[in-house]
mmCIF file of C-alpha atoms and ligand atoms in Angstrom:
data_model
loop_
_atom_site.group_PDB
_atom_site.id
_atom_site.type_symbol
_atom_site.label_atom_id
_atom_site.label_comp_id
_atom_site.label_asym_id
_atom_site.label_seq_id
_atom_site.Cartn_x
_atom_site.Cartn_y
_atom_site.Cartn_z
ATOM 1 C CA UNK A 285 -3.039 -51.516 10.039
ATOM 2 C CA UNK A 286 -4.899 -49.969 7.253
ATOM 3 C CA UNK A 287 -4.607 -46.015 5.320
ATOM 4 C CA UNK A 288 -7.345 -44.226 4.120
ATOM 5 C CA UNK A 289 -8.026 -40.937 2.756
ATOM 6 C CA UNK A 290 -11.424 -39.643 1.994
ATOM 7 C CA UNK A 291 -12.361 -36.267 1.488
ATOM 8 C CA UNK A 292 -15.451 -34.882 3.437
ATOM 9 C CA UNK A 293 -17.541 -31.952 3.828
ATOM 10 C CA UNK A 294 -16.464 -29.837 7.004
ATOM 11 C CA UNK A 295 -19.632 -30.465 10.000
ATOM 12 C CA UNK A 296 -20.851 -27.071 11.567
ATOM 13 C CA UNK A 297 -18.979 -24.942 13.562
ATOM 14 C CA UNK A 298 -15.973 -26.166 12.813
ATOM 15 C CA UNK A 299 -13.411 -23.509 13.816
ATOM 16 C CA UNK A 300 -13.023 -20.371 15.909
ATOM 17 C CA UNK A 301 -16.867 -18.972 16.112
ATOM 18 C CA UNK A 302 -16.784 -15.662 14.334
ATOM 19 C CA UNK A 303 -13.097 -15.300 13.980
ATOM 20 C CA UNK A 304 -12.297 -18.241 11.557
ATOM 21 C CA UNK A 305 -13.305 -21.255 10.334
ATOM 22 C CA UNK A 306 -14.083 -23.976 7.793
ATOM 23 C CA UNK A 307 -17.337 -22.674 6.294
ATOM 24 C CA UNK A 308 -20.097 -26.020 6.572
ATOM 25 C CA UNK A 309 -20.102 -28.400 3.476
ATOM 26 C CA UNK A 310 -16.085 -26.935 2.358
ATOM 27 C CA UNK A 311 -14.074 -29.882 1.481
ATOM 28 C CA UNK A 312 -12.041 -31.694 4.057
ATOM 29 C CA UNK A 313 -9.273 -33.870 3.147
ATOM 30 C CA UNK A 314 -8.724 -36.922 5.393
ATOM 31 C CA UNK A 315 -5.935 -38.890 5.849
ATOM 32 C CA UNK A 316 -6.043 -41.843 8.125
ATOM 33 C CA UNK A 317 -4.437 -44.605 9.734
ATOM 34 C CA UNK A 318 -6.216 -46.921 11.532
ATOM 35 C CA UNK A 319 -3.734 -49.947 13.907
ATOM 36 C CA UNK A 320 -5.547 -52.250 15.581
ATOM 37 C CA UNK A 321 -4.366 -52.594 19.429
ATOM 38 C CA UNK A 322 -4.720 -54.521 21.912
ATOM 39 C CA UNK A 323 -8.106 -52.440 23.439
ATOM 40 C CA UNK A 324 -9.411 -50.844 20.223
ATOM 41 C CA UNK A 325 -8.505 -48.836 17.131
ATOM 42 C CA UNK A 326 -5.917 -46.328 17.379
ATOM 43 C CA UNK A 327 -6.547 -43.633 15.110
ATOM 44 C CA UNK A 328 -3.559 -40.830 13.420
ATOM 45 C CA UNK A 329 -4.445 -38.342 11.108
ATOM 46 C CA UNK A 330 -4.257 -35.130 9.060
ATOM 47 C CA UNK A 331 -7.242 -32.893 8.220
ATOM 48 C CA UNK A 332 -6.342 -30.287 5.464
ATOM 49 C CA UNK A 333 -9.140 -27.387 4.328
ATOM 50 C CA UNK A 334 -9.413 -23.631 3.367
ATOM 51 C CA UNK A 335 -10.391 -21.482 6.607
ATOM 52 C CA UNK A 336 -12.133 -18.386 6.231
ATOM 53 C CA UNK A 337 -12.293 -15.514 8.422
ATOM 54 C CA UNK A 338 -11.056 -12.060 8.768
ATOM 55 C CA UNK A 339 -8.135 -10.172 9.784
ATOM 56 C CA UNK A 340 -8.624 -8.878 13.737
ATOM 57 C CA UNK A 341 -6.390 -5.587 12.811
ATOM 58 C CA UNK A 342 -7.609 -4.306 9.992
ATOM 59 C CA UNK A 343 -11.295 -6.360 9.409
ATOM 60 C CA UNK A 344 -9.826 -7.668 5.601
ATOM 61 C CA UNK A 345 -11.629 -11.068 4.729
ATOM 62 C CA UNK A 346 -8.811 -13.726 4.884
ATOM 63 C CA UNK A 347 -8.288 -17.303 3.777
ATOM 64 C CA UNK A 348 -5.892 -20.011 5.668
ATOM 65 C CA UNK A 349 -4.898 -23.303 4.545
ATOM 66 C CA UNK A 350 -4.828 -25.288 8.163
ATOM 67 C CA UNK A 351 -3.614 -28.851 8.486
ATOM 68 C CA UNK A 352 -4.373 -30.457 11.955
ATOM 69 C CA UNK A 353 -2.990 -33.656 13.400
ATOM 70 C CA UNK A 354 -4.587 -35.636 15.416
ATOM 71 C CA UNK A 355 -4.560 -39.095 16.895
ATOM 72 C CA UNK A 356 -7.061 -40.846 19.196
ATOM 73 C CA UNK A 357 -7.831 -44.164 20.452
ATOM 74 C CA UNK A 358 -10.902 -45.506 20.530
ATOM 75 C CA UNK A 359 -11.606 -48.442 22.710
ATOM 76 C CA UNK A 360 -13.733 -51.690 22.415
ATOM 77 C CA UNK A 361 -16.316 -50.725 24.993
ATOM 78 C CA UNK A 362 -15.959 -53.911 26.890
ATOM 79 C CA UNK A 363 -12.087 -53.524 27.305
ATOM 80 C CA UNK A 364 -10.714 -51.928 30.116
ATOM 81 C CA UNK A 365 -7.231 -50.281 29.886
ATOM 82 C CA UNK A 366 -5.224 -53.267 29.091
ATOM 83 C CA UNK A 367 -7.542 -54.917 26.722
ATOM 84 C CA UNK A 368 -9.219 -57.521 29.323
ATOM 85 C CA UNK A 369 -12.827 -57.801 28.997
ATOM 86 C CA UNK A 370 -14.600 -56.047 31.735
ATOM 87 C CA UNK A 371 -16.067 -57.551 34.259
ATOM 88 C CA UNK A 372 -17.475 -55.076 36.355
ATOM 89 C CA UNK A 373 -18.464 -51.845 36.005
ATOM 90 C CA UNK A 374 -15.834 -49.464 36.327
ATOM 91 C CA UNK A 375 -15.643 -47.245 39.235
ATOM 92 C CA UNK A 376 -12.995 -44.657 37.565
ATOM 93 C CA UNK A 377 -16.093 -43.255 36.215
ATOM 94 C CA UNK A 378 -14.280 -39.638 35.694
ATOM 95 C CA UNK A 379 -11.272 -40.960 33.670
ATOM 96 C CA UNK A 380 -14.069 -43.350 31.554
ATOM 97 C CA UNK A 381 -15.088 -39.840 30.420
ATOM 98 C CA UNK A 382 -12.528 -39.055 28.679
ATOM 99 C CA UNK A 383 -12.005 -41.780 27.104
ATOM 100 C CA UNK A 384 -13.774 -42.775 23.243
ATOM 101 C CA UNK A 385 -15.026 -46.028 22.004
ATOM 102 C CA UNK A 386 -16.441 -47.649 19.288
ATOM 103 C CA UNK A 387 -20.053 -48.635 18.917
ATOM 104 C CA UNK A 388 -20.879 -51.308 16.497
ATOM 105 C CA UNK A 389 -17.063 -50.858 14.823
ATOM 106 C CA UNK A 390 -17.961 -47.381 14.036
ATOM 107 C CA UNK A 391 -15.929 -44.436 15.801
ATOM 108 C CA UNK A 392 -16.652 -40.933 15.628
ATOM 109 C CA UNK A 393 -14.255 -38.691 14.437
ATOM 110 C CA UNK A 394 -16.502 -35.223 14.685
ATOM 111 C CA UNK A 395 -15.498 -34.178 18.032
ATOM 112 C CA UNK A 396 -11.879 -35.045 17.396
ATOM 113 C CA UNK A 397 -10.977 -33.321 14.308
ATOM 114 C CA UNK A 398 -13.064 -30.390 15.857
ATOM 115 C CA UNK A 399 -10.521 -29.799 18.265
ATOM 116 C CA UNK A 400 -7.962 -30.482 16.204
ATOM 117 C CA UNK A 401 -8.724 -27.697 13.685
ATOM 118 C CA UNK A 402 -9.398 -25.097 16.877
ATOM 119 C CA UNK A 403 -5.867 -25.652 17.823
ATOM 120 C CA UNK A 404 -4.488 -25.470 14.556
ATOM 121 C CA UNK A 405 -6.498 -22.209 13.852
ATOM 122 C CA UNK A 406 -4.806 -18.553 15.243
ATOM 123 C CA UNK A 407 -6.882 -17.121 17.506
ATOM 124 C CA UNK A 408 -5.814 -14.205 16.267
ATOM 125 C CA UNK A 409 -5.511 -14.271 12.656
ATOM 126 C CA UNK A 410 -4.196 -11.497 10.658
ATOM 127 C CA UNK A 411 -3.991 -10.495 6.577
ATOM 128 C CA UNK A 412 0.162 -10.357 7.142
ATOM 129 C CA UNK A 413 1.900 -10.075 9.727
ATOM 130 C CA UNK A 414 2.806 -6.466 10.044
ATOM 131 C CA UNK A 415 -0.807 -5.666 8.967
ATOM 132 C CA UNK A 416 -0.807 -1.643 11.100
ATOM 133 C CA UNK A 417 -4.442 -2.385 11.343
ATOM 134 C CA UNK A 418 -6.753 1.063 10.691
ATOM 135 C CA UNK A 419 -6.235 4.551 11.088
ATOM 136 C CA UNK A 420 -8.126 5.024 14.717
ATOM 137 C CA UNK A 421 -9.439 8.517 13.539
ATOM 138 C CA UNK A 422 -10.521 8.079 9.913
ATOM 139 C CA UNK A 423 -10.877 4.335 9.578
ATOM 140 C CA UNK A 424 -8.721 4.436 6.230
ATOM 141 C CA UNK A 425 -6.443 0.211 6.298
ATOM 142 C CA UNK A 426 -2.715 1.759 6.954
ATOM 143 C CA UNK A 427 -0.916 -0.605 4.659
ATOM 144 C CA UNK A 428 -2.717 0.577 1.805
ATOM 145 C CA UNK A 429 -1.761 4.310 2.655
ATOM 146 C CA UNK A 430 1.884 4.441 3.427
ATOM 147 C CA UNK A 431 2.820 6.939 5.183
ATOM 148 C CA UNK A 432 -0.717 8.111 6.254
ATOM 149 C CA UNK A 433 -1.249 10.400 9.092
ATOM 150 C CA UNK A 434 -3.184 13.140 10.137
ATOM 151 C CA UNK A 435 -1.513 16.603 10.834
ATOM 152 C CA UNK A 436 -3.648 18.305 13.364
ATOM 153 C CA UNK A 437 -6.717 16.911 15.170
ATOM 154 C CA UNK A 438 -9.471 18.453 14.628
ATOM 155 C CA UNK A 439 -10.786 20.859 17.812
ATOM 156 C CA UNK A 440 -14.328 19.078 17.159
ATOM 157 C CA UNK A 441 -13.407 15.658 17.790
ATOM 158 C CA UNK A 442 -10.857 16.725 20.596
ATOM 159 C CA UNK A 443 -13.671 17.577 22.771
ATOM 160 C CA UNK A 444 -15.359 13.847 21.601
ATOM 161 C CA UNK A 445 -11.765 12.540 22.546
ATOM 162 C CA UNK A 446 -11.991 13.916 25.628
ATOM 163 C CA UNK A 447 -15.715 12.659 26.410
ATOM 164 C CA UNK A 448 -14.589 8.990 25.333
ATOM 165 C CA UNK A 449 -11.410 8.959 27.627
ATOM 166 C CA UNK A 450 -14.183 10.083 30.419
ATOM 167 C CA UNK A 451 -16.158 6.980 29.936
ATOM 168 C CA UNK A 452 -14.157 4.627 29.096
ATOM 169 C CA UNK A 453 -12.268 5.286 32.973
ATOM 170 C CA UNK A 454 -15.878 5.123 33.864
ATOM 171 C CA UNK A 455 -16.293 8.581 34.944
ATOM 172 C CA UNK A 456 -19.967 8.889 33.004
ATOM 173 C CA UNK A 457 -20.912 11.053 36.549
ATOM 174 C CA UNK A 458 -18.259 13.745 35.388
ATOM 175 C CA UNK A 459 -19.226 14.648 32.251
ATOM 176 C CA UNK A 460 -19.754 18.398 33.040
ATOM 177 C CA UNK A 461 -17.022 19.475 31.322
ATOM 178 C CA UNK A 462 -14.912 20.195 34.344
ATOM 179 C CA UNK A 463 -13.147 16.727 33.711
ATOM 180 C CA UNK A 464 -9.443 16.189 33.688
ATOM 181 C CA UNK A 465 -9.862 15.596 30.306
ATOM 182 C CA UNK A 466 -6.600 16.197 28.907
ATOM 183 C CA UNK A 467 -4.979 13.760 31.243
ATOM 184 C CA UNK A 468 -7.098 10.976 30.016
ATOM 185 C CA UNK A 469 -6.053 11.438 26.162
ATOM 186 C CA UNK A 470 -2.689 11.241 27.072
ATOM 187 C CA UNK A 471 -2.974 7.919 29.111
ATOM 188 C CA UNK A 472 -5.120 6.879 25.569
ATOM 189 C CA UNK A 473 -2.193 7.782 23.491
ATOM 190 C CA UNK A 474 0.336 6.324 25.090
ATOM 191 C CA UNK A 475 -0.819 2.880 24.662
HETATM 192 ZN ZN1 ZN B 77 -4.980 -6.841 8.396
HETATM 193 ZN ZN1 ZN B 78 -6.526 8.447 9.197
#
Protein backbone atom coordinates (compact mmCIF):
# COMPACT_ATOMS: atom_id res chain seq x y z
CA UNK A 1 0.00 0.00 0.00
CA UNK A 2 1.44 3.35 -0.57
CA UNK A 3 -0.03 7.41 0.35
CA UNK A 4 0.50 10.18 -1.69
CA UNK A 5 -0.57 13.64 -1.87
CA UNK A 6 0.22 15.94 -4.67
CA UNK A 7 -1.38 19.00 -5.45
CA UNK A 8 -2.54 19.61 -9.13
CA UNK A 9 -4.05 22.08 -11.31
CA UNK A 10 -7.93 21.40 -11.77
CA UNK A 11 -8.41 19.89 -15.88
CA UNK A 12 -11.30 21.75 -17.79
CA UNK A 13 -14.68 21.61 -17.04
CA UNK A 14 -14.39 20.40 -13.95
CA UNK A 15 -17.70 21.09 -12.17
CA UNK A 16 -21.32 22.02 -12.84
CA UNK A 17 -21.08 23.92 -16.46
CA UNK A 18 -22.15 27.46 -15.77
CA UNK A 19 -23.41 27.00 -12.30
CA UNK A 20 -20.12 26.11 -10.42
CA UNK A 21 -16.95 24.89 -10.69
CA UNK A 22 -13.18 24.65 -10.20
CA UNK A 23 -11.96 27.38 -12.56
CA UNK A 24 -8.96 25.43 -15.03
CA UNK A 25 -5.32 25.59 -13.62
CA UNK A 26 -6.93 26.34 -9.58
CA UNK A 27 -5.07 24.18 -7.26
CA UNK A 28 -6.25 20.72 -6.44
CA UNK A 29 -5.14 18.96 -3.46
CA UNK A 30 -4.76 15.16 -3.79
CA UNK A 31 -4.70 12.70 -1.37
CA UNK A 32 -4.19 9.13 -2.31
CA UNK A 33 -3.95 5.67 -1.43
CA UNK A 34 -2.98 3.30 -3.70
CA UNK A 35 -3.37 -1.06 -2.34
CA UNK A 36 -2.31 -3.34 -4.59
CA UNK A 37 -5.02 -6.28 -5.14
CA UNK A 38 -5.25 -9.16 -6.43
CA UNK A 39 -6.50 -7.69 -10.23
CA UNK A 40 -5.00 -4.18 -10.11
CA UNK A 41 -4.61 -1.01 -8.07
CA UNK A 42 -7.34 0.04 -5.94
CA UNK A 43 -7.43 3.60 -5.66
CA UNK A 44 -9.21 5.97 -2.36
CA UNK A 45 -9.04 9.47 -2.28
CA UNK A 46 -9.91 13.07 -1.38
CA UNK A 47 -9.83 16.02 -3.82
CA UNK A 48 -10.06 19.43 -1.94
CA UNK A 49 -10.30 23.00 -4.11
CA UNK A 50 -12.09 26.45 -4.11
CA UNK A 51 -15.33 26.29 -6.46
CA UNK A 52 -16.56 29.27 -8.01
CA UNK A 53 -19.87 30.08 -9.20
CA UNK A 54 -22.84 32.11 -8.38
CA UNK A 55 -25.77 32.13 -6.25
CA UNK A 56 -29.07 30.77 -8.42
CA UNK A 57 -31.43 33.21 -6.15
CA UNK A 58 -30.01 36.22 -6.11
CA UNK A 59 -26.99 36.00 -9.11
CA UNK A 60 -24.10 37.02 -6.11
CA UNK A 61 -20.64 35.50 -7.22
CA UNK A 62 -19.92 32.71 -4.63
CA UNK A 63 -16.98 30.61 -3.53
CA UNK A 64 -17.23 26.81 -2.06
CA UNK A 65 -14.62 24.81 -0.54
CA UNK A 66 -15.71 21.08 -1.93
CA UNK A 67 -13.95 17.92 -0.82
CA UNK A 68 -14.90 14.78 -2.91
CA UNK A 69 -14.19 11.15 -2.14
CA UNK A 70 -13.65 8.84 -4.35
CA UNK A 71 -12.32 5.35 -4.81
CA UNK A 72 -11.81 3.27 -7.98
CA UNK A 73 -10.16 0.23 -9.06
CA UNK A 74 -8.27 -0.03 -11.82
CA UNK A 75 -7.50 -3.38 -13.26
CA UNK A 76 -4.41 -5.06 -14.92
CA UNK A 77 -5.87 -5.28 -18.39
CA UNK A 78 -5.12 -8.91 -18.74
CA UNK A 79 -6.97 -9.87 -15.43
CA UNK A 80 -10.36 -10.78 -15.45
CA UNK A 81 -12.50 -10.31 -12.27
CA UNK A 82 -10.66 -12.55 -9.99
CA UNK A 83 -7.20 -11.71 -11.01
CA UNK A 84 -6.60 -14.82 -13.52
CA UNK A 85 -4.97 -13.90 -16.63
CA UNK A 86 -7.35 -13.85 -19.47
CA UNK A 87 -7.51 -16.15 -21.81
CA UNK A 88 -10.07 -15.25 -24.08
CA UNK A 89 -11.66 -12.39 -24.96
CA UNK A 90 -14.36 -11.49 -22.82
CA UNK A 91 -17.83 -11.70 -23.97
CA UNK A 92 -19.37 -9.42 -20.98
CA UNK A 93 -18.36 -6.75 -23.27
CA UNK A 94 -21.05 -4.21 -21.56
CA UNK A 95 -19.86 -4.71 -17.92
CA UNK A 96 -15.91 -4.45 -19.45
CA UNK A 97 -17.16 -0.88 -20.04
CA UNK A 98 -17.41 0.12 -17.02
CA UNK A 99 -14.72 -1.06 -15.76
CA UNK A 100 -10.91 1.05 -15.68
CA UNK A 101 -7.48 -0.27 -16.15
CA UNK A 102 -4.12 0.57 -16.21
CA UNK A 103 -1.99 0.99 -19.28
CA UNK A 104 1.68 0.72 -18.89
CA UNK A 105 1.18 1.12 -14.74
CA UNK A 106 -0.32 4.41 -15.37
CA UNK A 107 -4.15 4.98 -14.40
CA UNK A 108 -6.13 7.87 -15.13
CA UNK A 109 -7.66 9.66 -12.55
CA UNK A 110 -9.38 12.66 -14.84
CA UNK A 111 -12.63 11.10 -15.39
CA UNK A 112 -12.87 9.92 -11.81
CA UNK A 113 -12.29 12.88 -9.76
CA UNK A 114 -14.56 14.63 -12.43
CA UNK A 115 -17.41 12.93 -11.18
CA UNK A 116 -16.47 13.04 -7.96
CA UNK A 117 -16.41 16.87 -7.69
CA UNK A 118 -20.03 16.99 -9.77
CA UNK A 119 -21.49 15.09 -6.95
CA UNK A 120 -19.92 16.89 -4.33
CA UNK A 121 -20.95 20.26 -5.98
CA UNK A 122 -24.89 21.68 -5.20
CA UNK A 123 -26.64 21.87 -8.10
CA UNK A 124 -28.14 24.53 -6.73
CA UNK A 125 -25.81 26.64 -4.92
CA UNK A 126 -26.80 29.60 -3.00
CA UNK A 127 -24.85 32.82 -1.12
CA UNK A 128 -26.73 31.51 2.39
CA UNK A 129 -29.21 29.67 2.85
CA UNK A 130 -32.15 31.92 3.38
CA UNK A 131 -30.74 34.10 0.54
CA UNK A 132 -34.84 35.77 -0.54
CA UNK A 133 -33.27 36.00 -3.90
CA UNK A 134 -34.35 39.55 -5.86
CA UNK A 135 -37.13 41.76 -5.70
CA UNK A 136 -39.20 40.34 -8.97
CA UNK A 137 -40.31 44.00 -9.81
CA UNK A 138 -37.25 46.20 -9.23
CA UNK A 139 -34.40 43.72 -9.25
CA UNK A 140 -33.00 45.32 -5.89
CA UNK A 141 -30.99 41.56 -3.68
CA UNK A 142 -33.73 41.35 -0.65
CA UNK A 143 -31.25 40.56 2.05
CA UNK A 144 -29.54 43.66 1.59
CA UNK A 145 -32.93 45.66 1.93
CA UNK A 146 -34.77 44.35 4.90
CA UNK A 147 -37.92 44.87 4.89
CA UNK A 148 -38.20 45.98 1.19
CA UNK A 149 -41.43 46.06 -0.59
CA UNK A 150 -43.29 47.94 -2.90
CA UNK A 151 -46.64 49.65 -1.83
CA UNK A 152 -48.72 49.89 -4.91
CA UNK A 153 -47.93 48.52 -8.39
CA UNK A 154 -47.67 50.71 -10.72
CA UNK A 155 -50.93 50.85 -13.36
CA UNK A 156 -48.10 50.85 -16.21
CA UNK A 157 -46.54 47.68 -15.50
CA UNK A 158 -49.98 46.08 -14.43
CA UNK A 159 -51.02 46.09 -17.94
CA UNK A 160 -47.18 44.48 -18.81
CA UNK A 161 -48.15 42.00 -15.90
CA UNK A 162 -51.03 41.17 -17.47
CA UNK A 163 -49.44 40.71 -21.12
CA UNK A 164 -46.65 38.36 -19.49
CA UNK A 165 -49.23 36.10 -17.59
CA UNK A 166 -50.88 35.92 -21.33
CA UNK A 167 -47.81 34.42 -22.78
CA UNK A 168 -46.37 32.68 -20.51
CA UNK A 169 -50.01 30.29 -20.48
CA UNK A 170 -49.26 30.54 -24.12
CA UNK A 171 -52.14 32.54 -25.09
CA UNK A 172 -49.82 34.91 -27.61
CA UNK A 173 -53.28 34.56 -30.06
CA UNK A 174 -55.22 36.60 -27.28
CA UNK A 175 -53.43 39.46 -26.86
CA UNK A 176 -56.28 41.89 -27.83
CA UNK A 177 -56.80 43.05 -24.68
CA UNK A 178 -59.99 41.17 -24.08
CA UNK A 179 -57.86 38.54 -22.07
CA UNK A 180 -58.74 37.21 -18.69
CA UNK A 181 -55.97 38.97 -17.61
CA UNK A 182 -56.56 39.45 -14.09
CA UNK A 183 -57.03 35.78 -13.51
CA UNK A 184 -53.63 35.02 -14.79
CA UNK A 185 -51.75 37.48 -12.23
CA UNK A 186 -53.37 35.91 -9.56
CA UNK A 187 -52.39 32.25 -10.54
CA UNK A 188 -48.63 34.22 -10.94
CA UNK A 189 -48.86 35.43 -7.45
CA UNK A 190 -49.80 32.71 -5.78
CA UNK A 191 -46.82 30.72 -6.49
ZN1 LIG B 1 -28.15 34.66 -2.94
ZN1 LIG C 1 -38.39 45.90 -5.33
Amino acid sequence: MQRLSRPIDAPKDFGLQGVIEVPEGAPVELDLRLESVMEGVLVTGTARASAKGECVRCLEPLGLEVAADFQEMFSYPDADDRGRARTEPADDAEEDEDRLFLEDGMFDLEPVLRDAVVLALPMQPVCQEDCEGLCSECGVRLVDEPGHHHDAVDIRWAALQGLAGSIQDGEKDEMSGDAPRSAHVDEKQEK
